[in-house]
């Protein structure tokens, strides 16, 4: 009997366990994108600061990585939006210990984090557009 | 009484908007761009402040009723996310767009400046293979030319800043940083170490003298020459004291046996606009005071005071140094 209840709880929370991971993805992409951009710029400028071709290649490469990062954050944002299911009931509050509330709360939080991460990736990427040299 | 204090304080604050060390009273291309950036940010901040406080006033005093859900959402999303995102993106894009010009390389003479405790070692590299022209605590630049400045430091960090000409650049031991300045006006502009570097950090300043191109070239030619030997009796006695007291162990005076490298080069110290890294006037009296009360004038300085010399000897030393034009 106790075992059945335990299995039921595992099933109930399985999706929430996945959602916890979903919350971390957008911010992680932002963080990784930040480290890759600054690491690549530091490395290339330390080694090849006088070689414009290498710097151009780096900017193009980081530009592609930035677009991919934005796509990935957008996908996570979309998944979160669907999980929040806002247009269903226009519900901002998820304060009850119910499966639906947990589910939508995690979607809601993940969606907002995706918005911040999207903006963060854009701001981190802006120097790629403007700075053409290592000076 | 309160109003008088307020007006006095305002005048005091406004007085810092002009003068030889003001970021708002610019004399260089880079500083002008930075001052413009400051005004853009200031106007933006004022508009934002008025908008936010106006809105706050409106919803609490003029129209204190509950907003509809849709209006509240529009306010939070529009005012809290979309508006700041666009505004900040615009400001970042503007700031980034001016950076390449700020970092543009110089042409002509390269000035190498090394931060010491608490003075500036200055070397002019003409780029023609000749030995650099060594000076200290003063930088001379040609007007309307972009001059490359290479920066280094000895033992501790410093920061090179002439607010009227350009933004500041940090100086690190063991690493070379760079910047370039492009003065647009002739004159004298004050520079200051802008990174805490020890007990006399605040007393580590310098004068930047901007000259017309031909005047600058003539000055460089004079600066390259050895020191002129004094002809009058008192300065000659000062010269002998300089040698007998061992000053040459730390200072160089080209054309004499003084070839030390620990302290500032004094070959043409009398022609500089200040003494002791921008803190004293270049008069014989100030030279004498400096020699006698070195540690009191600049706490922590490595140069010992020569208070054991008689008044006459100190005066002779001062006259000798002041005569090194």
Tab-separated table of N, CA and C in Angstrom, chain A residues 133 135, chain B residues 29-30 99-112 125-127 141-150 166 176-183 213 216:
chain	number	residue	atom	x	y	z
A	133	UNK	N	38.662	45.447	-33.651
A	133	UNK	CA	40.049	45.113	-33.347
A	133	UNK	C	40.178	44.763	-31.867
A	135	UNK	N	42.136	46.454	-29.934
A	135	UNK	CA	42.591	47.664	-29.226
A	135	UNK	C	41.612	48.032	-28.121
B	29	UNK	N	40.136	65.571	-28.212
B	29	UNK	CA	39.059	64.934	-28.981
B	29	UNK	C	38.374	63.828	-28.171
B	30	UNK	N	39.178	62.975	-27.545
B	30	UNK	CA	38.613	61.837	-26.808
B	30	UNK	C	37.784	62.312	-25.621
B	99	UNK	N	33.777	53.526	-28.921
B	99	UNK	CA	35.010	52.924	-28.388
B	99	UNK	C	36.141	52.778	-29.406
B	100	UNK	N	35.852	52.308	-30.638
B	100	UNK	CA	36.984	52.150	-31.580
B	100	UNK	C	37.763	53.436	-31.789
B	101	UNK	N	37.058	54.590	-31.911
B	101	UNK	CA	37.767	55.858	-32.100
B	101	UNK	C	38.584	56.230	-30.868
B	102	UNK	N	38.044	55.912	-29.686
B	102	UNK	CA	38.775	56.198	-28.441
B	102	UNK	C	40.078	55.408	-28.367
B	103	UNK	N	40.067	54.235	-28.983
B	103	UNK	CA	41.219	53.350	-28.884
B	103	UNK	C	42.128	53.459	-30.110
B	104	UNK	N	41.823	54.395	-31.023
B	104	UNK	CA	42.617	54.517	-32.254
B	104	UNK	C	44.079	54.834	-31.923
B	105	UNK	N	44.975	54.283	-32.738
B	105	UNK	CA	46.412	54.443	-32.487
B	105	UNK	C	46.869	55.871	-32.817
B	106	UNK	N	47.995	56.248	-32.232
B	106	UNK	CA	48.572	57.552	-32.507
B	106	UNK	C	49.560	57.481	-33.663
B	107	UNK	N	50.031	58.649	-34.121
B	107	UNK	CA	51.097	58.658	-35.117
B	107	UNK	C	52.171	59.630	-34.617
B	108	UNK	N	53.365	59.490	-35.123
B	108	UNK	CA	54.448	60.382	-34.682
B	108	UNK	C	55.119	59.874	-33.427
B	109	UNK	N	55.425	60.811	-32.541
B	109	UNK	CA	56.176	60.482	-31.314
B	109	UNK	C	55.372	59.533	-30.434
B	110	UNK	N	56.076	58.551	-29.837
B	110	UNK	CA	55.444	57.677	-28.846
B	110	UNK	C	55.975	58.078	-27.469
B	111	UNK	N	55.058	58.343	-26.559
B	111	UNK	CA	55.474	58.722	-25.201
B	111	UNK	C	55.279	57.510	-24.294
B	112	UNK	N	56.364	57.113	-23.652
B	112	UNK	CA	56.280	55.977	-22.731
B	112	UNK	C	56.287	56.524	-21.299
B	125	UNK	N	59.891	58.556	-27.526
B	125	UNK	CA	60.516	57.735	-28.565
B	125	UNK	C	60.163	58.354	-29.924
B	126	UNK	N	61.167	58.870	-30.619
B	126	UNK	CA	60.899	59.567	-31.876
B	126	UNK	C	60.692	58.599	-33.038
B	127	UNK	N	61.000	57.340	-32.814
B	127	UNK	CA	60.780	56.344	-33.862
B	127	UNK	C	61.813	56.366	-34.959
B	141	UNK	N	52.994	67.644	-25.493
B	141	UNK	CA	52.342	67.041	-26.654
B	141	UNK	C	52.110	68.095	-27.731
B	142	UNK	N	52.111	67.674	-29.005
B	142	UNK	CA	51.777	68.622	-30.075
B	142	UNK	C	50.259	68.692	-30.253
B	143	UNK	N	49.759	69.907	-30.498
B	143	UNK	CA	48.318	70.082	-30.680
B	143	UNK	C	47.893	69.514	-32.046
B	144	UNK	N	46.664	69.044	-32.128
B	144	UNK	CA	46.069	68.516	-33.367
B	144	UNK	C	46.816	67.315	-33.940
B	145	UNK	N	47.556	66.621	-33.103
B	145	UNK	CA	48.197	65.373	-33.519
B	145	UNK	C	47.797	64.297	-32.523
B	146	UNK	N	47.644	63.087	-33.027
B	146	UNK	CA	47.298	61.982	-32.127
B	146	UNK	C	48.596	61.328	-31.665
B	147	UNK	N	48.851	61.375	-30.365
B	147	UNK	CA	50.102	60.851	-29.818
B	147	UNK	C	49.836	59.566	-29.048
B	148	UNK	N	50.604	58.557	-29.403
B	148	UNK	CA	50.474	57.256	-28.741
B	148	UNK	C	51.167	57.319	-27.371
B	149	UNK	N	50.503	56.811	-26.347
B	149	UNK	CA	51.098	56.792	-25.009
B	149	UNK	C	51.130	55.348	-24.522
B	150	UNK	N	52.328	54.850	-24.241
B	150	UNK	CA	52.478	53.487	-23.732
B	150	UNK	C	52.726	53.565	-22.232
B	166	UNK	N	41.561	63.041	-22.179
B	166	UNK	CA	41.063	61.694	-22.521
B	166	UNK	C	40.649	60.957	-21.258
B	176	UNK	N	52.249	46.084	-20.369
B	176	UNK	CA	52.140	47.380	-21.038
B	176	UNK	C	50.694	47.629	-21.475
B	177	UNK	N	50.158	48.766	-21.094
B	177	UNK	CA	48.863	49.187	-21.619
B	177	UNK	C	49.093	50.403	-22.507
B	178	UNK	N	48.074	50.798	-23.237
B	178	UNK	CA	48.282	51.905	-24.174
B	178	UNK	C	47.039	52.777	-24.278
B	179	UNK	N	47.252	53.949	-24.749
B	179	UNK	CA	46.155	54.844	-25.092
B	179	UNK	C	46.727	55.888	-26.057
B	180	UNK	N	45.871	56.751	-26.561
B	180	UNK	CA	46.358	57.837	-27.412
B	180	UNK	C	45.558	59.086	-27.062
B	181	UNK	N	46.213	60.238	-27.163
B	181	UNK	CA	45.513	61.483	-26.883
B	181	UNK	C	45.656	62.416	-28.089
B	182	UNK	N	44.622	63.210	-28.288
B	182	UNK	CA	44.636	64.134	-29.432
B	182	UNK	C	44.185	65.519	-28.959
B	183	UNK	N	45.121	66.294	-28.428
B	183	UNK	CA	44.746	67.625	-27.915
B	183	UNK	C	44.265	68.532	-29.046
B	213	UNK	N	52.871	72.454	-33.111
B	213	UNK	CA	53.785	71.418	-33.606
B	213	UNK	C	55.242	71.901	-33.669
B	216	UNK	N	56.690	72.331	-30.290
B	216	UNK	CA	56.932	71.012	-29.699
B	216	UNK	C	58.250	70.435	-30.205
